[in-house]
PDB file of C-alpha atoms in Angstrom:
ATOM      1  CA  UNK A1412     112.062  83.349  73.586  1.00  0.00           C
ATOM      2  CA  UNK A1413     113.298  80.247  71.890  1.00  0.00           C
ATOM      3  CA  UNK A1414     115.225  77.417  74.513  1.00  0.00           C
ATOM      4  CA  UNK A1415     117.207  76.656  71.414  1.00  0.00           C
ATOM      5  CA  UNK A1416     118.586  79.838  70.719  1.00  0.00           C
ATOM      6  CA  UNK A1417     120.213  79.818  74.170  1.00  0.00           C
ATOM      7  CA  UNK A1418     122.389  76.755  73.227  1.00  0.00           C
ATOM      8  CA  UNK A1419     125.189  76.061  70.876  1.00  0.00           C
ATOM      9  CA  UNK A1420     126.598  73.006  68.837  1.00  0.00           C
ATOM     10  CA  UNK A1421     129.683  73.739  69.211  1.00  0.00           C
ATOM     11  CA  UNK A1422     132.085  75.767  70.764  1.00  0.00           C
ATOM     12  CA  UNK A1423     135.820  76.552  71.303  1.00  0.00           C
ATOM     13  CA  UNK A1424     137.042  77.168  74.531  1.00  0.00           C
ATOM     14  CA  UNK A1425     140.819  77.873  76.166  1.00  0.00           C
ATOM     15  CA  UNK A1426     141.530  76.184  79.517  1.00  0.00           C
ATOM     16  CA  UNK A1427     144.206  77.876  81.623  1.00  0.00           C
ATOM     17  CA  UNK A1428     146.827  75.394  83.307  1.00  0.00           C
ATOM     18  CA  UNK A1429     149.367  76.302  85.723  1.00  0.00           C
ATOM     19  CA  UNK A1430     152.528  74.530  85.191  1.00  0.00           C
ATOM     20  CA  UNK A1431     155.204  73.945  87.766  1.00  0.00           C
ATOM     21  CA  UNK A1432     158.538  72.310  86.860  1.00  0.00           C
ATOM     22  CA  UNK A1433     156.885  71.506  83.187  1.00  0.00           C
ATOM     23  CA  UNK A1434     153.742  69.458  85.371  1.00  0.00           C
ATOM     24  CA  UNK A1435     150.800  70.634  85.665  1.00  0.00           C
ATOM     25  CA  UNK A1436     149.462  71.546  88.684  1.00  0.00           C
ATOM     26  CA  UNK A1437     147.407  68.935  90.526  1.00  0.00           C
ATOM     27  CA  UNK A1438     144.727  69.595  93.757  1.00  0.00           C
ATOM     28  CA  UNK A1439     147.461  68.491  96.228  1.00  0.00           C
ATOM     29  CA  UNK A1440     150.384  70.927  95.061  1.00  0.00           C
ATOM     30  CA  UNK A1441     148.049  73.499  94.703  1.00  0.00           C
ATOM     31  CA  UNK A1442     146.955  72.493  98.477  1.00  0.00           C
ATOM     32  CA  UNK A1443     150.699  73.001  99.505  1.00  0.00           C
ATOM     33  CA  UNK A1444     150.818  76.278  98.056  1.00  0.00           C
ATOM     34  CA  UNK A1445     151.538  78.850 100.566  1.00  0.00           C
ATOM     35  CA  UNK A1446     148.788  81.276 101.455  1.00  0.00           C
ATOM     36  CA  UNK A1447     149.961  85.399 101.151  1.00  0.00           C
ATOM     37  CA  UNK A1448     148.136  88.397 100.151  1.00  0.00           C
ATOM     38  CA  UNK A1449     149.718  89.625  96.721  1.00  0.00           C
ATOM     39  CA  UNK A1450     148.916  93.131  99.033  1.00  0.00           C
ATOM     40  CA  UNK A1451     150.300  94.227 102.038  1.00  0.00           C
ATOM     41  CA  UNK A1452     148.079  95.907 105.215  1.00  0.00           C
ATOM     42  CA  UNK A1453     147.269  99.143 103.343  1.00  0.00           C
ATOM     43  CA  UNK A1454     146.471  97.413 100.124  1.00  0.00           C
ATOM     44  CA  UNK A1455     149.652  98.306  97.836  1.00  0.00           C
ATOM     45  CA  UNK A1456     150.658  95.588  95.775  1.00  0.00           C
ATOM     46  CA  UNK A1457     153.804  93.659  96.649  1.00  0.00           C
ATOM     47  CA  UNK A1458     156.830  93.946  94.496  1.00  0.00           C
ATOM     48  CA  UNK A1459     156.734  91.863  91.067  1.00  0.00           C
ATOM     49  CA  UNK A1460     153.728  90.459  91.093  1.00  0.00           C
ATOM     50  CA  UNK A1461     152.218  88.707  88.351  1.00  0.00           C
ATOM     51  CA  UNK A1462     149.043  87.320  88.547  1.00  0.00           C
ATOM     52  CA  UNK A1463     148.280  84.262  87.135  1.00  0.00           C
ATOM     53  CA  UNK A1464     144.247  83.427  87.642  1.00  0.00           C
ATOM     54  CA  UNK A1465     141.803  82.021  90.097  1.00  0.00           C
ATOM     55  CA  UNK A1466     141.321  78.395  91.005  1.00  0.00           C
ATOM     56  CA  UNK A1467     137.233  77.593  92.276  1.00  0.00           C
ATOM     57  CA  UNK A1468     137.561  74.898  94.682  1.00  0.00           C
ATOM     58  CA  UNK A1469     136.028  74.725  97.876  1.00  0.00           C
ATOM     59  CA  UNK A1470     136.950  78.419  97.951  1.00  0.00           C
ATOM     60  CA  UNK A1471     138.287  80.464  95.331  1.00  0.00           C
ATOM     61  CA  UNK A1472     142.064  81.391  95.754  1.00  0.00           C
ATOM     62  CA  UNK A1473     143.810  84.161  93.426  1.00  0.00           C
ATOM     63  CA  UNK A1474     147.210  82.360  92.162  1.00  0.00           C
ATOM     64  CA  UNK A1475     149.975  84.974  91.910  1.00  0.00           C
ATOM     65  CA  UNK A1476     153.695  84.996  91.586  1.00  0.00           C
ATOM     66  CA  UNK A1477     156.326  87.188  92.282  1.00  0.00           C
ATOM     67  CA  UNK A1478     158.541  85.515  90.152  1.00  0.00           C
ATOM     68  CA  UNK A1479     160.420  83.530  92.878  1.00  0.00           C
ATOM     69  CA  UNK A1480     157.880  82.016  94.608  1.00  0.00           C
ATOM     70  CA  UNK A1481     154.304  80.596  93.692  1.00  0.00           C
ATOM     71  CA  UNK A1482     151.290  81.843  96.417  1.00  0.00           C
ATOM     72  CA  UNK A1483     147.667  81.716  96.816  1.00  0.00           C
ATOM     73  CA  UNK A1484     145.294  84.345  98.101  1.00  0.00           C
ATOM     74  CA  UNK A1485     140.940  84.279  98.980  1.00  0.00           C
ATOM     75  CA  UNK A1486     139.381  85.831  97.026  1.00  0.00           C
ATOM     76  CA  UNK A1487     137.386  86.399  99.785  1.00  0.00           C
ATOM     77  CA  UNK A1488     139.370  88.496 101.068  1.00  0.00           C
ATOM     78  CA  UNK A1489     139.720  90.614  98.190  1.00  0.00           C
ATOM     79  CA  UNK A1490     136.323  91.056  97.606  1.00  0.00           C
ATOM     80  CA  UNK A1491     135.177  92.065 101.197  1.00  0.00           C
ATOM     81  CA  UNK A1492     137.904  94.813 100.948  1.00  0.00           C
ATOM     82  CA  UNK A1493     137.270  96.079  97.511  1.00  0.00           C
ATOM     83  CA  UNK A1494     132.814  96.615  98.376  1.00  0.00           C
ATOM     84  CA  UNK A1495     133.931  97.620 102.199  1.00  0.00           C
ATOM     85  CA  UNK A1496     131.120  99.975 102.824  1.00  0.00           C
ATOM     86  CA  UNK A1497     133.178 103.460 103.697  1.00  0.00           C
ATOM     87  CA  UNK A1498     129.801 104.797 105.074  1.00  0.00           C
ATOM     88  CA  UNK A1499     128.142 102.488 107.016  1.00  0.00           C
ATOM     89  CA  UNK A1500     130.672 100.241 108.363  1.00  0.00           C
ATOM     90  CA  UNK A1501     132.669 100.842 111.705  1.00  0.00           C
ATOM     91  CA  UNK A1502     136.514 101.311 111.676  1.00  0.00           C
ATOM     92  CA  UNK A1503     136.695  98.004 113.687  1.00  0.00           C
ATOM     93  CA  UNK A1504     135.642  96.177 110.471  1.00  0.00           C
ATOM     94  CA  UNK A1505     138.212  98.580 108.432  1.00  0.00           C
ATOM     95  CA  UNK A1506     140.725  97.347 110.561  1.00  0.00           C
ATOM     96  CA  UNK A1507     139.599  94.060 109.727  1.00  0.00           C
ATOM     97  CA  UNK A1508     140.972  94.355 106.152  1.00  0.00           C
ATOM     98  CA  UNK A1509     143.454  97.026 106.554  1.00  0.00           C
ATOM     99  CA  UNK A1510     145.827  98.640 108.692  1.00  0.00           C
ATOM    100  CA  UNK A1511     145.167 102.270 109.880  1.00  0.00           C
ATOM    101  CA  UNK A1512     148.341 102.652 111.714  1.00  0.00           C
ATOM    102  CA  UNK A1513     149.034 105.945 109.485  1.00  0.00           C
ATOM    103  CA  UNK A1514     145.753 107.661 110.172  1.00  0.00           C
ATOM    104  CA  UNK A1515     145.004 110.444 111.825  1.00  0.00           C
ATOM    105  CA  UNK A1516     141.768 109.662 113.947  1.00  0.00           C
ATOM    106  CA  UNK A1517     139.869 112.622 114.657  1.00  0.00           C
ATOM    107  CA  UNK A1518     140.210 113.206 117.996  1.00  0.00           C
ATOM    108  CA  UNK A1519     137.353 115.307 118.537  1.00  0.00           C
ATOM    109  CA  UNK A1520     133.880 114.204 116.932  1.00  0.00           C
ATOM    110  CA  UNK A1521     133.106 117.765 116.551  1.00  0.00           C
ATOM    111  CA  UNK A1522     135.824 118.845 114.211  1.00  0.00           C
ATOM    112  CA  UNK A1523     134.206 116.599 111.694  1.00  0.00           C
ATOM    113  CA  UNK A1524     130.912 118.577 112.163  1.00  0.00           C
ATOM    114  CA  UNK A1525     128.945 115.538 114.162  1.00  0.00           C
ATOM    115  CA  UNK A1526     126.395 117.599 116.733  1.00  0.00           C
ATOM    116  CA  UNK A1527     125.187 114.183 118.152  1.00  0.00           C
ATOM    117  CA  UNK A1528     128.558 112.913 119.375  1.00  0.00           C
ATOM    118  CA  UNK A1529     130.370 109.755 118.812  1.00  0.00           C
ATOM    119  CA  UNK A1530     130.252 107.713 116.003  1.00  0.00           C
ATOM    120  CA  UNK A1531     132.064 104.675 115.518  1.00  0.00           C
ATOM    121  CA  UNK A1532     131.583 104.826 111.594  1.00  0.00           C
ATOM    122  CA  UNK A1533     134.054 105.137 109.381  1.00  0.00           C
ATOM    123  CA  UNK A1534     133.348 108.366 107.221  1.00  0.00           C
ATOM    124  CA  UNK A1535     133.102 110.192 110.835  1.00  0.00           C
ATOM    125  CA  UNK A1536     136.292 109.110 112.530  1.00  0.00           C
ATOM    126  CA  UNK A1537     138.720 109.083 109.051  1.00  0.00           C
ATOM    127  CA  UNK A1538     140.013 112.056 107.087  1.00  0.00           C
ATOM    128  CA  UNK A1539     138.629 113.132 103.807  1.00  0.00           C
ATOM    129  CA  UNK A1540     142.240 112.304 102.367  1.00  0.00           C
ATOM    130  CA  UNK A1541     142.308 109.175 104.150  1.00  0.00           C
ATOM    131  CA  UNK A1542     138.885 107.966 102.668  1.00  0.00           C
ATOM    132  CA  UNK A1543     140.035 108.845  99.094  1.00  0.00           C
ATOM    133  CA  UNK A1544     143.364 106.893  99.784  1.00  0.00           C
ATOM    134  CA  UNK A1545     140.996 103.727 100.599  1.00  0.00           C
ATOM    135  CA  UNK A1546     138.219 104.290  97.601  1.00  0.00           C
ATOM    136  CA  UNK A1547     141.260 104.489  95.013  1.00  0.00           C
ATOM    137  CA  UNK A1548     143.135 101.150  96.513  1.00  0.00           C
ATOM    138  CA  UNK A1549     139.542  99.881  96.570  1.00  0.00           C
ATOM    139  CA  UNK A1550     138.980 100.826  93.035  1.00  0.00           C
ATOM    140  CA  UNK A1551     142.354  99.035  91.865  1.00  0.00           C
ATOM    141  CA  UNK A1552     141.070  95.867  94.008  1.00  0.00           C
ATOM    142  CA  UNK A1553     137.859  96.005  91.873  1.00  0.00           C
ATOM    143  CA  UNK A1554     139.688  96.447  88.573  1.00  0.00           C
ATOM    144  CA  UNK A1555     142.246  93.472  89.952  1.00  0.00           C
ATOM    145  CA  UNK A1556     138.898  91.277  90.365  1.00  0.00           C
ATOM    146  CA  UNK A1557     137.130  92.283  87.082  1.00  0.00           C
ATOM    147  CA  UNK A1558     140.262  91.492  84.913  1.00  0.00           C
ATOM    148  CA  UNK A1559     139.878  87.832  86.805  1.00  0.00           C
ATOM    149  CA  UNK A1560     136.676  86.915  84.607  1.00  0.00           C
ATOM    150  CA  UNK A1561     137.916  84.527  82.320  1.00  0.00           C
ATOM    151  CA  UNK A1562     140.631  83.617  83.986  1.00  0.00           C
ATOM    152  CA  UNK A1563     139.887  80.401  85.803  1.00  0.00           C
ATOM    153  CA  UNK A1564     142.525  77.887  86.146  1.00  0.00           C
ATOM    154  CA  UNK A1565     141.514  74.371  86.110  1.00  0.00           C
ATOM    155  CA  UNK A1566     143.543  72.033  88.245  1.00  0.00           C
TER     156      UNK A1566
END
């Protein structure tokens, strides 16, 4: 493979800016910006929101709006959500990232067909309804994060 072929001499490219009050946005507004999950606990989008693109600084942070009010989110968070392991993990780390208030715990390990007791795992302890409620609002999460490519903001 040629080295040269990899590199260009000369290229276009678009740099998003956020502006606020006709200013851009500098590190130290964006610093103020209050921190909120565009999502509440069970991972349903909050009313109106609009997202605008993802700032890299010493973590990346999802900029969003609702239309009244400017907030910031981790990616982070997003992310550990959206590739939460529904098999392996434990419902202590579900309940990390979401709220299972509404679900219906199996009571009795047996009525999900476990012969060696316990388990703390997710997929044994959850519905089968309850884990397709989670893969689809982790589906929309991942579609949410790959629309983000390409849409850094520069501050």
């Amino acid at each position: 493979m040629n080295i040269d072929n990899l590199f260009t001499e000369k290229t276009t490219i678009d740099i998003s800016v956020v502006k606020l009050n006709n200013q851009k946005i500098n590190k130290t507004i964006f610093n103020q910006i209050v921190i909120r999950s565009s999502f509440d606990r069970v991972y349903s989008l909050s009313k109106n929101v609009k997202f605008l693109g993802y700032v890299n600084d010493k973590i990346s942070m999802l900029l969003w709006t609702n239309g009244v009010n400017i907030y910031r989110c981790r990616l982070k968070d997003l992310r550990e959500f959206a590739f939460l392991d529904l098999e392996n993990e434990t419902i202590e780390k579900l309940k990390e990232h979401y709220s299972t208030h509404n679900f219906n715990y199996y009571q009795n390990p047996y009525e999900r067909g476990d012969e060696y007791g316990y388990s703390d795992k997710i997929w044994s302890i959850l519905t089968n309804d309850e884990i397709a409620e989670i893969r689809s609002k982790q589906e929309f999460v991942k579609e949410i994060l790959n629309a983000l490519i390409g849409r850094q903001i520069f501050l």
